Amino acid sequence: MCGIVGYIGNEQAAPIILEGLSKLEYRGYDSAGIAVRDSNSDIEIVKAKGRLKALSDKTNEGQTLIGNCGIGHTRWATHGEPSEENAHPHCSDDCCVVAVHNGIIENYQELKEKLHKNGYSFYSGTDTEVAVKLIDYYYKKYFGNPVDAINRSMVRIRGSYALAVMFKDNPGEIYVARKDSPMILGLENEDAYFASDVPAILKYTRNVYYIGNLEIGKLQKGKLTFYNIDGDEIQKEATEIQWDMDAAEKSGFEHFMIKEIHEQPKAVSDTLNSVVSNGRINLTNIGLTDDEIKNISEIHIVACGSAYHVGVAAQYVIEDLARIPVRVELASEFRYRRPIIDKNGLVIIISQSGETADSLAALREAKSMGIRTLAIVNVVGSSIAREADKVLYTLAGPEIAVATTKAYSAQLIISYVLAIQFALVWNKIDEKTYKSLITELGTLPDKINRLLEDKERIQWFATKFSNSKDIFFIGRGIDYAISLEGSLKMKEISYIHSEAYAAGELKHGTISLVEDGTLVIGVLTQEELYEKTISNMIEVKSRGAYLMGLTNSGNYNIEDTADFVTYIPKTDKHFTTSLAVVPLQLMGYYISVARGLDVDKPRNLAKSVTVE
Ligand code: AGP
C-alpha cells in the first residue's frame, strides 16, 4: 500500500517527512515524492522513481527543500505505471492544490470525464490526480474554502482514500481526510504530524488522534482541528500508542503473515471492485472484449507454487461454468515441454511478484508461439505485467511474508470473474445465474472475516499437532486444489513434511504412509463429492489417522467421522476455495509459531524466485 506522511511545526519539514517515509518502506512501493513550503513560499514538489534513497539523494536528504510544512508519499502503483510522473504529490495545473493519497478511487474514470468537460486536462495515469483536480474544481467553484472543497469531493468520490492536501492560498495549513484507508494524526507541543501508520511518527510522538470515515483534520503549528462531512467542527480525544517500533510496522500483529491473512477481506473486495462495477464485470479496460472471448478455443494456465494452486482451482471453476477446455501447468514444466496450444488458445500466467523466472519464461515461450497471453499479477509494472499482451492486476497491496495469502485470495477472485464472464459470453449461464454469481462474490469478504473471528479455535487445534512428522491433506475436485494450497502453506512455514492428495488416489500407494496418530485433513466443500471423501477419511481412520474435517456449515454429520471439524460459511460451490483456505492458512501459521520458526522468512525460501 502507499504510505503518506506530513508535518507542520517549528522544524524543517523535509528531513522529518523523509524519515517518516523510511519507516513505512515495509509497505512496499515503487516511487516517492514530497512537497514542502514555508508560510510565504510557493509549494515545491520533488519526486523520484524507485527507492526512497533516490528522492533523498535528489534533495540532499531534504536539505535543499526549505519550509516547515510538507507532505510526502511512497507509492504502491495501482493505477498508472511506476514512474516519476505518476509519483505523488499530484497538483492542480496552477499548483493551487497539492495532495498525496493512499487508496483507490473506484469511480475515477467517471470523475475524469466530468473534469474534462470543465476544462481540466491530465498529465498522469493516476486516480489520485483526478481526486486532486476534483478538489481544485470545487475549491474554485465555491469560493476557496478548503474544508468545503474537500467535503464536496468526498461526496462524489467512491472508493478508499487517505488524503493530505495543501492549498497555495492557505499557508501554514495541511488538510487530511479519509475513507477506509488508514491514517493517524499526532501532536507534540508545536509540532503536528499525520501518517498512514504509527511507525512514521512514533519517534516524535505517542499522542495520536484518529479521524473517522468522511471526517477532515486540519493541521497547523501546535494545533489540530477536526470537521465532519457537513463542515461542522468536532472534538477528538488523543490516544497514547503503547507499541514498540517493530510491532508498529505490523500494525500490532506479531508477523506480517497473520497481518496479511487479516487483510484478505480488503484484498478480495478491492480486487473485485476493480473489475466489477454496478453489478457487471467490466474487462474492456484491459482489452478483453466479448468478441475476443468468443474466439478463445482453449485456456492454458501457467504458474508456480501457490499461484499454480490458484490455477488448479480455476481449471475446475472455468471448465464447470464456461465449458472451455482448461489445462493448468507448472511453469517450470511448460517452458521446456514444447507445449501444443491451439492458435486460438489463451495462455494465462498467474504471478504475485510478476518476476518469477519460470513464469516469465513460460510467458515468453507462449508469445514466441504467437499465442495470446493474459497475466494476473499483483505488482504493477513488473516484468510479466509488462510483457503479457493483457494484464489483470490483483489489488492485494504489497505482500511482505514469503508465504502468500492475500495475493493468492485476490488471484482466485480474478479467476472466478474470468470464469463467469467467459460463461456468459459463451451462453453457458443465463443472466440470472450471472447476477447471482456476482452477488455471491460480493459476500466473500464478510465470510472471510467471520472465519477469522474463529481463529483461536484453529490455534488451539494447531498447537496440538505442532510436533507432527507428516500431515496429509485430501480432497476431490476443487477440494483437491484447496488441499494443495493447505499442504504448501504447512510445509513451507512449519517445515513439517506434508502432502496433498486427490482423495481417491490415496489407495494407490500413499495410504501406506498413514500410521497411528497421523493427522489427515479432509477437505469436503463439494457437496456432490462429500460422501466419497468421507469414505476416504474412514479408510485412513481405520489405519490410525487422526482426522480433521473442513466442510460447509450444516454438514454436521461429519462429526461422526472426524475428530476435529471446522466449518466454512455456505457459498457457491465454485468459490469455496476462498473460504476453505483461511483455516488452512491459519493451521500452517499457528503450527509454525508453536515451533518457534521465522514465519515471515522461512528457511531456503525467497518471496520471488527470480532464478531458475
Ligand atoms: C507460496 O506461499 C510461495 N511463496 C511460492 O510458492 C510462490 O507462490 C511462488 O514462488 C510463485 O510466486 P509468484 O506468485 O510471485 O510468481
Coordinates of C-alpha atoms and ligand atoms in Angstrom, one line a residue, residues 303-309 349-357 359 376 384 399 401-405 407-408 411 485 488-489 492-493 605-609, ligand 1:
A303 CA 2.3 -20.6 -12.8
C304 CA 4.4 -21.7 -9.9
G305 CA 3.7 -22.6 -6.2
S306 CA 0.6 -21.1 -4.8
A307 CA -0.2 -19.3 -8.0
Y308 CA -0.2 -22.7 -9.6
H309 CA -2.7 -23.8 -7.0
I349 CA 0.2 -16.5 -16.4
I350 CA -0.6 -16.1 -12.7
S351 CA 2.1 -14.5 -10.5
Q352 CA 2.1 -12.3 -7.4
S353 CA 5.5 -10.8 -7.9
G354 CA 5.4 -10.7 -11.7
E355 CA 9.1 -11.6 -11.6
T356 CA 9.2 -15.4 -11.2
A357 CA 11.8 -16.6 -13.7
S359 CA 6.6 -18.0 -15.2
I376 CA -2.8 -12.0 -13.4
I384 CA 5.3 -10.3 -16.5
E399 CA 2.8 -8.8 0.3
A401 CA 5.5 -12.5 4.1
V402 CA 7.2 -15.1 1.9
A403 CA 4.1 -17.4 2.3
T404 CA 1.4 -15.8 0.1
T405 CA -2.1 -15.4 1.5
A407 CA -2.4 -12.2 -3.1
Y408 CA -3.5 -15.9 -3.5
Q411 CA -5.9 -14.2 -7.7
E485 CA -2.5 -24.9 -1.0
L488 CA 2.2 -26.0 0.8
K489 CA 1.4 -23.4 3.5
E492 CA 6.9 -24.0 3.7
I493 CA 6.5 -22.3 7.1
L605 CA 12.8 -19.5 0.5
A606 CA 12.5 -16.2 -1.3
K607 CA 9.5 -14.1 -1.8
S608 CA 10.1 -14.0 -5.5
V609 CA 12.1 -16.8 -7.2
Ligands
AGP1 C1 3.8 -19.5 -1.8 O1 3.5 -19.3 -0.4 C2 5.2 -19.3 -2.1 N1 5.7 -18.1 -1.6 C3 5.6 -19.6 -3.5 O2 5.1 -20.9 -3.9 C4 5.0 -18.7 -4.6 O3 3.6 -18.8 -4.7 C5 5.7 -19.0 -6.0 O4 7.0 -18.8 -5.8 C6 5.1 -18.1 -7.1 O5 5.5 -16.8 -6.9 P1 4.8 -15.7 -7.8 O6 3.3 -15.8 -7.5 O7 5.3 -14.4 -7.3 O8 5.1 -16.0 -9.2

